[in-house]
Structures are given as C-alpha cells and as structure tokens.
XYZ file of C-alpha atoms in Angstrom:
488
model
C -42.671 90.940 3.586
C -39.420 89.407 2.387
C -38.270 90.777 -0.960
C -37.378 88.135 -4.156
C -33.592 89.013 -3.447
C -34.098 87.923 0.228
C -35.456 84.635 -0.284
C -33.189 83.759 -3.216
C -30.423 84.065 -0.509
C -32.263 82.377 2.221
C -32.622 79.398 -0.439
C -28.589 79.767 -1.385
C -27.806 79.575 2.690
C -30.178 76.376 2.784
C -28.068 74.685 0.254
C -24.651 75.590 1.805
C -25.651 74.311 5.022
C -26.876 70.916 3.578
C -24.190 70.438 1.401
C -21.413 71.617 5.142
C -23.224 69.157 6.682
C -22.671 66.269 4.316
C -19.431 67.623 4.359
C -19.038 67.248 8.309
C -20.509 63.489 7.804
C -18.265 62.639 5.435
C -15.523 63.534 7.687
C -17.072 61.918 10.466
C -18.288 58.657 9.417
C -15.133 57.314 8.726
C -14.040 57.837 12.615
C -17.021 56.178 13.505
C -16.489 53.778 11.112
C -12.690 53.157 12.837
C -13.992 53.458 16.627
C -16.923 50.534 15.858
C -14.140 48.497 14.270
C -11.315 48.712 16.671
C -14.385 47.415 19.422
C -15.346 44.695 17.072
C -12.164 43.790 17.045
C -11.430 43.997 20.970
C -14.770 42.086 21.165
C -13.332 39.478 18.642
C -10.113 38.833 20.503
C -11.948 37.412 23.265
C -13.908 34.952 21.063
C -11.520 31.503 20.537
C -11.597 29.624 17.084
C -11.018 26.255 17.579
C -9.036 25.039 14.529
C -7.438 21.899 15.440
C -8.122 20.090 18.912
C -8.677 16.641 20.630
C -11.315 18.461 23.258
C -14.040 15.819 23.976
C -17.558 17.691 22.255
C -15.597 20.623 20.245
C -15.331 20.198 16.722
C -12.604 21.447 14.827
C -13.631 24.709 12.632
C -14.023 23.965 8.856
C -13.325 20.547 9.340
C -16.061 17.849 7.727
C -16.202 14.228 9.080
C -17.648 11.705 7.385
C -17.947 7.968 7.876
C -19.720 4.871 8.493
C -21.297 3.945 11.174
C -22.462 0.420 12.593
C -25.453 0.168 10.178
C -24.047 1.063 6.747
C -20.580 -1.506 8.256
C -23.616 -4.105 8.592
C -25.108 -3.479 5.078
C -21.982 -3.289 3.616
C -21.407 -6.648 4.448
C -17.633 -6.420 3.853
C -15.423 -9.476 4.837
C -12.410 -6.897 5.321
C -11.935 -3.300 6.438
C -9.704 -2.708 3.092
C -13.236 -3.906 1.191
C -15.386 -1.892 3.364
C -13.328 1.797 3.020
C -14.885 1.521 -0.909
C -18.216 2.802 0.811
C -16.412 6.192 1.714
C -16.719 8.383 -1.302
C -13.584 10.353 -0.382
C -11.270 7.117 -0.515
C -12.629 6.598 -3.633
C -8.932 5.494 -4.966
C -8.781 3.490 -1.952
C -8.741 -0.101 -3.496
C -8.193 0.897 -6.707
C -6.100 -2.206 -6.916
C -6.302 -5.406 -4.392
C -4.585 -4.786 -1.278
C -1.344 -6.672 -1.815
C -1.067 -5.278 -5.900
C 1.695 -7.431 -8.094
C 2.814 -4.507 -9.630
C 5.684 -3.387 -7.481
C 5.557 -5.878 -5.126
C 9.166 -5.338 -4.092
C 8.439 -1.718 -3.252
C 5.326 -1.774 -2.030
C 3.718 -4.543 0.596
C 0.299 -2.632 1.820
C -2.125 -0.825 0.141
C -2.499 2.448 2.115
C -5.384 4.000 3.026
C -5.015 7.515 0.443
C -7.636 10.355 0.989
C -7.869 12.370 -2.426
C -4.686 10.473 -3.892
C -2.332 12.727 -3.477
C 0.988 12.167 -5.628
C 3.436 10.142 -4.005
C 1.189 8.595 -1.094
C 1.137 4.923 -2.281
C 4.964 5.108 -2.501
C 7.220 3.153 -0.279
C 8.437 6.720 1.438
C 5.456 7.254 3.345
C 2.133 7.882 3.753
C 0.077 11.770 3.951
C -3.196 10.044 5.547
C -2.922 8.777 8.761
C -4.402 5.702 10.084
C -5.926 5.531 13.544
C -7.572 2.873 15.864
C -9.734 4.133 19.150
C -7.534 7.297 18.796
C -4.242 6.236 18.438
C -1.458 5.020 16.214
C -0.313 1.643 15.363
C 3.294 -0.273 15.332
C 3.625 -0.269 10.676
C 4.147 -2.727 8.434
C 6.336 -3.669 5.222
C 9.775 -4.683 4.842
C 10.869 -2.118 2.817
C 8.271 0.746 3.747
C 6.575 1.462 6.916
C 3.005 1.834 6.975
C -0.362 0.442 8.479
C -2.254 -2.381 6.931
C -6.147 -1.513 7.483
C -7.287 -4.890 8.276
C -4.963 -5.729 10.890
C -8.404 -5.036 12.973
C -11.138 -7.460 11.900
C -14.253 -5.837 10.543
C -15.956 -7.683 13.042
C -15.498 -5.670 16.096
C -15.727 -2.045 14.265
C -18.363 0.002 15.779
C -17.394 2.881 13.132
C -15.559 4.978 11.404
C -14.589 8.239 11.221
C -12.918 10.500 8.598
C -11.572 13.638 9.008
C -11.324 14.691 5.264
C -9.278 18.110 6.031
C -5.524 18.142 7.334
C -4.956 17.309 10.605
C -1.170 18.213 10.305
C -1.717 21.144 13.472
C -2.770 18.157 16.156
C -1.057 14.721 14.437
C 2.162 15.340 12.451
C 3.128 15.633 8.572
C 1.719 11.903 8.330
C -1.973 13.626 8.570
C -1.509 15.950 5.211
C -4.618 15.026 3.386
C -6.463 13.764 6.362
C -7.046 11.198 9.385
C -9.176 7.811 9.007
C -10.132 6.567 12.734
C -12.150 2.924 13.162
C -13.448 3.210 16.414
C -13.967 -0.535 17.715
C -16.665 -1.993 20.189
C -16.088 -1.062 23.819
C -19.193 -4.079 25.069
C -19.976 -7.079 23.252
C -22.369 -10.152 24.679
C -23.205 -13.388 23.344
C -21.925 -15.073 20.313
C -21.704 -13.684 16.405
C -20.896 -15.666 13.477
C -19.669 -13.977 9.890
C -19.013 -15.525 6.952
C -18.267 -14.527 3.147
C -17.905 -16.728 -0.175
C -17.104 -14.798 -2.843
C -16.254 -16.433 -6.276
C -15.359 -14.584 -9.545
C -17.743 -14.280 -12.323
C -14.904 -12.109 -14.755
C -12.130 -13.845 -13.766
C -13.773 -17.409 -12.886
C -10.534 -18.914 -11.346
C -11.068 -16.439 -8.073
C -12.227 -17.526 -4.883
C -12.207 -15.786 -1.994
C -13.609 -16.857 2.127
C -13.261 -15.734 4.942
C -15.222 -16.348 8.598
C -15.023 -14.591 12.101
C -16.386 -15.552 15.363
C -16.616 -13.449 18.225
C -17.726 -13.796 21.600
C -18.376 -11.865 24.583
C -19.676 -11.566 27.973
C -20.938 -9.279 30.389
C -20.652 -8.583 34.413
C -22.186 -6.108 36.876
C -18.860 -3.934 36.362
C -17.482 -5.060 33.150
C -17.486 -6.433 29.832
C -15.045 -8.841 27.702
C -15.049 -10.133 24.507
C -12.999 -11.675 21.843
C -13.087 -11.805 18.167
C -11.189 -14.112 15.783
C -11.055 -13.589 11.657
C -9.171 -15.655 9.122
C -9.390 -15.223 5.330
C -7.728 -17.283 2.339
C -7.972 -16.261 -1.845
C -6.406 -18.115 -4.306
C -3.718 -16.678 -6.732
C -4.505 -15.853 -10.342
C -2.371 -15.081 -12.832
C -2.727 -12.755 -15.306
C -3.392 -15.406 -17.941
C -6.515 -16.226 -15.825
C -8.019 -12.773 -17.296
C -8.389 -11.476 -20.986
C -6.580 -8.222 -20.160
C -3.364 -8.716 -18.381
C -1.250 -9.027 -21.317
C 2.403 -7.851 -21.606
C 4.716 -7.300 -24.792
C 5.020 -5.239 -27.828
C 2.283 -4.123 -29.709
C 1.865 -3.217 -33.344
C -0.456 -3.286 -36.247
C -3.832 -4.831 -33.536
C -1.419 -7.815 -33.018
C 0.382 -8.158 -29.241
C 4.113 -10.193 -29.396
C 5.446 -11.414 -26.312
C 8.951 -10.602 -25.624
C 9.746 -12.884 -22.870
C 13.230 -14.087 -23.968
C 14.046 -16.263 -20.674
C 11.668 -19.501 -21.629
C 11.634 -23.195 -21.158
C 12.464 -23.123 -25.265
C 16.015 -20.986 -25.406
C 15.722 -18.198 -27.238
C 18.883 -16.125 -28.851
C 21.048 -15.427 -31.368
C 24.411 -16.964 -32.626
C 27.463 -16.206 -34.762
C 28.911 -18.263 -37.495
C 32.449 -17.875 -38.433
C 34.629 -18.921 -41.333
C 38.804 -18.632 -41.280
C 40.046 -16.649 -44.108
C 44.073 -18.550 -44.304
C 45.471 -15.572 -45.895
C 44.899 -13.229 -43.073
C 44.745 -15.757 -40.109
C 41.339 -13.968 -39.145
C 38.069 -15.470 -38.247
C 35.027 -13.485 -40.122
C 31.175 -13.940 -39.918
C 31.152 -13.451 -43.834
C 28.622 -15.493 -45.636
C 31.304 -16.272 -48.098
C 33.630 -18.110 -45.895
C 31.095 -19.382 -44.505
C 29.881 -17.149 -41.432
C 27.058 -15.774 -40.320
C 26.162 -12.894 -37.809
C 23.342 -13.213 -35.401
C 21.369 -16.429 -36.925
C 18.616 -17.399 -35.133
C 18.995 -20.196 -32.403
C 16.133 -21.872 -30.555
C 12.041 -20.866 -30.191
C 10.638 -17.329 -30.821
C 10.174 -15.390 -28.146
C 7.529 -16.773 -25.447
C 4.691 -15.169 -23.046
C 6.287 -15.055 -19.284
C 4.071 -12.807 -18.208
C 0.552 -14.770 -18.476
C 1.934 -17.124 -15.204
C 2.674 -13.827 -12.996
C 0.387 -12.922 -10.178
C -2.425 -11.070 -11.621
C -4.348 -11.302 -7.748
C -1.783 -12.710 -5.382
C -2.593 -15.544 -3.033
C -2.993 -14.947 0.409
C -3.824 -16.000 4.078
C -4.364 -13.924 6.953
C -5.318 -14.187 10.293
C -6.927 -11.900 13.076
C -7.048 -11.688 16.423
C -8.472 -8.780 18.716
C -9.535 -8.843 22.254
C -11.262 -6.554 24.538
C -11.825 -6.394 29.103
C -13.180 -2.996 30.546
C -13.631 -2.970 34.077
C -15.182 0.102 36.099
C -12.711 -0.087 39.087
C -14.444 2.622 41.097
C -17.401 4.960 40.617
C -15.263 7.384 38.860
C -12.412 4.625 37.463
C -12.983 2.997 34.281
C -9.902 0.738 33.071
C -10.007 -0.735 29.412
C -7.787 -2.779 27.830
C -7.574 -3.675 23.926
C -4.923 -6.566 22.049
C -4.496 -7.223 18.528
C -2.246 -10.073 16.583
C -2.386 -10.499 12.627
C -0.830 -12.276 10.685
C -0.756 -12.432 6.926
C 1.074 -14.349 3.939
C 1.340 -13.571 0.487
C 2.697 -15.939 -2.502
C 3.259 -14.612 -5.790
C 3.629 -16.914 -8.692
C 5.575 -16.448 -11.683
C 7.243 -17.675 -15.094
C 10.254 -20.655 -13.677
C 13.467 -18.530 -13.338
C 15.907 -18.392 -16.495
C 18.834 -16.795 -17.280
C 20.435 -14.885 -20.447
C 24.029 -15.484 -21.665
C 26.714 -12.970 -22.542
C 27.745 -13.199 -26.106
C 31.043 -14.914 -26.528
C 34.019 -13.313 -27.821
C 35.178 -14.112 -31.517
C 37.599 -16.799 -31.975
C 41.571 -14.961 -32.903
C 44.283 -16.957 -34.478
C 44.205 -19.736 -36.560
C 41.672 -22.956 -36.211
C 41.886 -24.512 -32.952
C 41.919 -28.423 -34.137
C 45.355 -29.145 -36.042
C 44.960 -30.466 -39.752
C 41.202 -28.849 -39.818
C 40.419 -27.534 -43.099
C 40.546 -23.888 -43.453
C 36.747 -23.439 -44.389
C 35.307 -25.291 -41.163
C 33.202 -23.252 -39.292
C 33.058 -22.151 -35.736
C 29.719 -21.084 -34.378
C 29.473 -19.008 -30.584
C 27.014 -18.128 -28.202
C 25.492 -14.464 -29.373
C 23.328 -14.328 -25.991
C 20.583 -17.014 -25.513
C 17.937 -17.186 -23.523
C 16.648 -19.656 -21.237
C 15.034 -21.453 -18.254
C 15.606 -23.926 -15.960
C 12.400 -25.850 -15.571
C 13.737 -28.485 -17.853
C 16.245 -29.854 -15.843
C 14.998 -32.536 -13.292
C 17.324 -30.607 -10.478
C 14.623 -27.906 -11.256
C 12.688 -26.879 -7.862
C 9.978 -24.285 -8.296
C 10.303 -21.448 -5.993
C 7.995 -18.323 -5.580
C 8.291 -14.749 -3.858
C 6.676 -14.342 -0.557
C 5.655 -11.697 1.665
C 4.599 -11.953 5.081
C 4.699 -10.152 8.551
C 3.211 -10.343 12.017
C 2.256 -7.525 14.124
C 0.528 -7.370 18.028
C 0.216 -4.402 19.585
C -1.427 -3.693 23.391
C -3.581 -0.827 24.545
C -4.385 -0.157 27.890
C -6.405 2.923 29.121
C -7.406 4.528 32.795
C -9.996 6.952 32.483
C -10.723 9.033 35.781
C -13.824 11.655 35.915
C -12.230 14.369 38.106
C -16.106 16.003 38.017
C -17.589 19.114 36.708
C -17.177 17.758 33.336
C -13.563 16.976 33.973
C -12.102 14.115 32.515
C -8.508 12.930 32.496
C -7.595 10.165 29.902
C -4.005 8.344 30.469
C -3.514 5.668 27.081
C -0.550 3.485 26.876
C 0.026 1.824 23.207
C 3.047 -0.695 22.267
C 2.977 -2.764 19.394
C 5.501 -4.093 16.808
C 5.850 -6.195 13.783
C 8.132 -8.627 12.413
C 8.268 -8.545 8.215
C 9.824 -10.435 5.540
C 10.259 -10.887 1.779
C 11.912 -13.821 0.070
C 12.671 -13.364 -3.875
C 14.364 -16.590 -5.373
C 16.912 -15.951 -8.131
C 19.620 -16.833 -10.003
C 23.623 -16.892 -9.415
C 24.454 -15.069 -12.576
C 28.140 -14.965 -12.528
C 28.461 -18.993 -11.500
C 26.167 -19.632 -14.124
C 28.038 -17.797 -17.157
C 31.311 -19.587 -15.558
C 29.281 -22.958 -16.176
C 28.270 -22.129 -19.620
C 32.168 -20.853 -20.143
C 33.278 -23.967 -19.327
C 30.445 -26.015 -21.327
C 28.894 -27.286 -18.148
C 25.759 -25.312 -18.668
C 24.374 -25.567 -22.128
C 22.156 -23.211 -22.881
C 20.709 -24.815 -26.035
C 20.348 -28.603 -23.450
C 19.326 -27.159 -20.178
C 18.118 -30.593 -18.946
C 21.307 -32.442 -19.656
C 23.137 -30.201 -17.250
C 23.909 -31.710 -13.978
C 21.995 -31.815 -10.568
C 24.939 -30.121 -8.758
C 25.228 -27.512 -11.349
C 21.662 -26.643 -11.460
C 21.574 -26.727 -7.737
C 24.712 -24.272 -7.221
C 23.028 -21.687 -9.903
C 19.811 -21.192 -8.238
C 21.230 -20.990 -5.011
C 20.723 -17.548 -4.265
C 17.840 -15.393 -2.921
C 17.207 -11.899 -2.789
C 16.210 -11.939 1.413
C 14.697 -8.914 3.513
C 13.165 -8.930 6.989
C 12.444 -5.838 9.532
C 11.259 -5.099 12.734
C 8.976 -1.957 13.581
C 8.264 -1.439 17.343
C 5.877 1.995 18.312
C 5.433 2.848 21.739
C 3.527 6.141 23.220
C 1.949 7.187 26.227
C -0.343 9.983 26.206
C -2.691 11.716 28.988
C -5.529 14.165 28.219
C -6.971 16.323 30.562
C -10.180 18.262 29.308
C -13.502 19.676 30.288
C-alpha cells in the first residue's frame, strides 16, 4: 500500500523527468538540426544550377523565353521584321515611333530593338538589348551610332523568334542588359513563295506604303538552297499631312508659328535720326528714329513641310546552301546584303542676319539735311527659295551592309556535338545635311550683295557660293568572330 505522501512524490518525480527530458531535446534538436543541414548542404554542392549557358537542351534557370513562331509570323502578316516585333508584348515600346523617326534624325539612324525601355537605350551611345541572327551578332549600322537595324533580314525567310526577356549579360556582354532578341531563319526551303503588302493610310491619307518578296528554293538528296529577295518603298509625309504635328508657341487655345527663316523675310529694323548738336545718331521718335520697327511678313509655319514619316527605299537580299558532306558533316552557309535610303524633306533653307551696328559721326552724304534718316538691318529673316539660283536640297540617310556566315557542324557521337561558326560582315553609312555658308552670306549682305528684304534679285553666283556647304558624315563598321562550341 503506498501512502498519500508516497504517491504525491512519485507524481513530483514524473514531472521532473518530463520536463529533463524536454530539456535534453531542446539541447539536442538543434545539433540535429546542424548535422541534417551541413549534409543538405554537402548534398547541394554536388547539384549544378545552370544560370547562364549556350548548352544545346539546358535552359537557363529563371530565365523566360518568349516569341513567335512560324504561325503567329504567318498571321501576323507583317511586311517587315521592325512591324512584326509589335506582336511581342515585352517590346511593347518597340515601334513606338516608325523605324527611321524625324525627331533626331542626326543622332539617331535605327530604331533599336528596346526590351522594357530602359533609359538611355534608344540613344546614339548604345544599345542594352542585343540583337541576334541564327545565334550570332551582326556587323551595326548608323553613321553616328552603331547598332543593328532589325530588318536587314527579310521577314520572309524567319522561321522564328526568340526572346530571352532576362539579362543575358553572364554569356553575351553589357550589350545584353535587359535581354537578347534571336530570329532564327529557315535552314530548307523548296519551291517558290510570293509576298506582297499595300498598305495605304486612312489617318494620314497621303501614306502609302508596298513592299513584295520572292523567294525560291530547291532541294537535293544531301542538301538544300534557297534564296529570298525583299524590297519596300513609303512615301514621305510631312507633318502638315496630319492634324497633330504642329510646332510653335501656344497661348490662350490659339498655336503661333515662330518660324522666322521664310520665303517672306521676317525681322526687325532701326530707324535713326542725327541730332547736329551732338554729332550722334539716335533711334528717338523725335528726330525721327525708331527702334526695332517691324520689317517684312509675320512669322511663318516651317515646320508643317518637315518629315512627319520619312521616305524610304530598302532592299533585301538573303541566301541560304546546306550541304551534309558526310554522315556526321553538315556544312551551312548563310549571306545577307541590304540596302536602305532615307530622304527627309523640309522648309527651303534660310538664313538670319546679324543686326548692324549704329551709324557714328555725322551723315554720310555731304549737304544732307540734318533730319534725314538712316534705317539698318536689326536681324531679318529669310529664305532662299525665291531666287531662281535656288536648288532644293534635302537630308539623306543611307547605308549598306553584307555580312557572311558559314558553319561546320560535326557529331563527334554520344550526344556530342562540336559547332565551329565563322561571321564577317560590314557596312558602309552616310548622312548628307545641306546648309548654309553663314559667314559668306553676312559678308554679302555687308556689302549689299545679299538683300535680305529682295532675296530674288540677288545674283546666281552669290546664291550659289552661300549654299555651298553641307554638313557630310560617312562610316564604316566591319565585325568579324569565330566561335566553336563543343557540348553534349
């Protein structure tokens, strides 16, 4: 028989040892805890994460690629690749403007291909998205930037494309920031394909735009070739052509144009009267004078004949010839040429005079009564166009670019592959911005040979000598790499 003291101290012993042995847990899970994490761990370092890699089959980790493939290209129906990158919702600022944009023309010559518009890309420093075809990089564009026009490759021949909407900085260079766009063209084509596109503007009903590619291929027990050849023309309009291209200063609902360079001059003009006693010449309205009277037309609208939509003409060429060579040999080579020209229109070129100096002493014509007046130049305002001399000259852009890739491909077996591509390519670019020799023409109008209130009465020679002078810039980009890929 166990007494109530006994049991009460059985039932205090039970409770120690429970609570001692959460005790010993609690000092011995976390050990456990530390042992199953240092073997995770070991067990961990064996496993590879592949974050960046151009392994055939392995996709990068994290990475999302999107694109278009040959269908949605074909439903598209886009006469250019720049028009068909507006079906990728991540290069949704892609074509925000046209490709060759009149804003900034001297700057900028391409529109780039810009995942997520990041700031700066479109500038003329470089590009953070980088442009691929079949894998590999192109010979740029641009006279005074360097960068890849997307439809040097014909949307004809694309099989797809592929965008890696992550940075791809780790496996292609600080060029791949924001991402890496890849059109992956044909590798077979046989028979003949016709495309064709008419587009005409419904907004703006001065546009028209066509373009029209044939390609052609054909096939052998070992081989294929084909060829494909684009060309494209749109007209230029000008921003008077649309109801919302307007430039100038606006107040009160009511837009005033402030071109000041028009075919009516436009400027100001000082009056002077000689006061005897002092042997001075004054613009005081009582001797006569006046400071800064008007002279010529109001002010007039230059900016309605700029290039709203630029014209343009382009041509495309891009071949393709694989050949199996042996069982495990296959040798493909691919060839592009483009060629495009851009013409921007604009107001006829003018120029502004400096304001002439006050007359000093006394009247210049002897016997001349005290009171005559003397009027000068306060800085006027004009343009050339009416002069007969006058030629009309515009600002072009244009540049040519080929570039040749051939590739060897040997299977080495057991999933082994090894991938040798040679690429060369360059370009040859150019920009040619008329203007106007602006110290020969304030020596003319100095000298009363250039009149800025009677342009057209000025003389051929003149007129010829002051628009003798362009603003002239042409470059050269050459790219060559060689690259060889073993993987399996």
């Amino acid at each position: 028989m166990i007494s109530q003291n006994t049991r009460a101290s059985m039932r205090g012993g039970y409770r120690s040892g429970v609570a001692l042995t959460g005790l010993a847990l609690a000092i011995a899970l976390p050990s456990v805890a530390r042992a199953e994490d240092a073997a995770a761990e070991k067990d961990a370092s064996k496993e590879i994460i592949v974050t960046g890699t151009l392994i055939r089959g392995v996709a990068a980790a994290g990475s999302q690629t999107v694109g278009l493939d040959s269908k949605a290209i074909v439903e598209k129906g886009a006469g250019s690749v720049n028009e068909l990158l507006t079906a990728i919702p991540q290069l949704g600022n892609f074509n925000g403007a046209f490709e060759t944009d009149a804003r900034a023309v001297g700057q900028i010559s391409v529109n780039r291909v810009d995942l997520r518009h990041l700031p700066g890309s479109n500038s003329g420093s470089g590009s953070v998205t980088l442009v691929l075809v079949d894998g590999h990089r192109l010979a740029p564009v641009g006279t005074t930037e360097a960068a890849i026009d997307a439809d040097i490759v014909p949307a004809a021949v694309l099989q797809r494309v592929d965008v890696v909407t992550d940075g791809g900085s780790s496996l292609y260079g600080a060029d791949a920031v924001s991402g890496v766009v890849n059109f992956v063209t044909m590798k077979t084509f046989e028979g003949i394909k016709i495309d064709g596109n008419f587009a005409h503007g419904t907004t703006v009903t001065k546009y028209n735009r066509w373009d029209a590619a044939l390609t052609a291929g054909k096939s052998w027990s070992s081989g294929n070739a084909f060829i494909s050849v684009a060309y494209s023309s749109n007209n230029n309009v000008t921003n008077g052509d649309t109801s919302w291209a307007r430039s100038g200063m606006w107040s009160n609902h009511v837009l005033t144009p402030t071109g000041t360079q028009c075919n009516a001059p436009v400027g100001t003009f000082n009056r002077y009267g000689y006061f005897a006693p002092y042997h001075v010449w004054s613009t005081d309205s009582r001797l006569g004078g006046q400071a800064n009277g008007s002279l010529g037309a109001p002010t007039c609208d230059i900016g309605l004949q700029g290039s709203y939509l630029p014209e343009q003409k382009r041509l495309n060429i891009f071949a393709s010839v694989t050949q199996q060579v042996a069982d495990n040999i296959e040798f493909q080579m691919t060839a592009y040429f483009s060629r495009r020209s851009t013409t921007y229109s604009s107001y006829p070129l003018g120029f502004t005079t400096q304001a002439a100096p006050a007359p000093v002493g006394a009247p210049g014509t002897p016997g001349a009564p005290a009171s005559a007046p003397f009027t000068n130049d306060a800085g006027t305002g004009f343009s050339f166009a009416p002069n007969a001399a006058y030629v009309s000259r515009l600002q072009t852009q244009s540049f040519e670019t080929w570039g040749v890739t051939p590739e060897l491909k040997i299977d080495l077996g057991g999933k082994w592959q090894l991938r040798n591509t040679l690429y060369y390519g360059q370009s040859t670019n150019s920009m040619l911005t008329p203007g106007v020799n602006g110290i020969l023409a304030q020596q003319y109008a100095n000298v009363g040979a250039l009149n800025p209130l009677n342009i057209a009465a000025a003389s051929a020679s003149v007129i010829t000598a002051v628009l003798n002078s362009d603003t002239a810039q042409k470059t050269n980009h050459q790219l060559f790499s060689f690259r060889t890929i073993a993987d399996g």
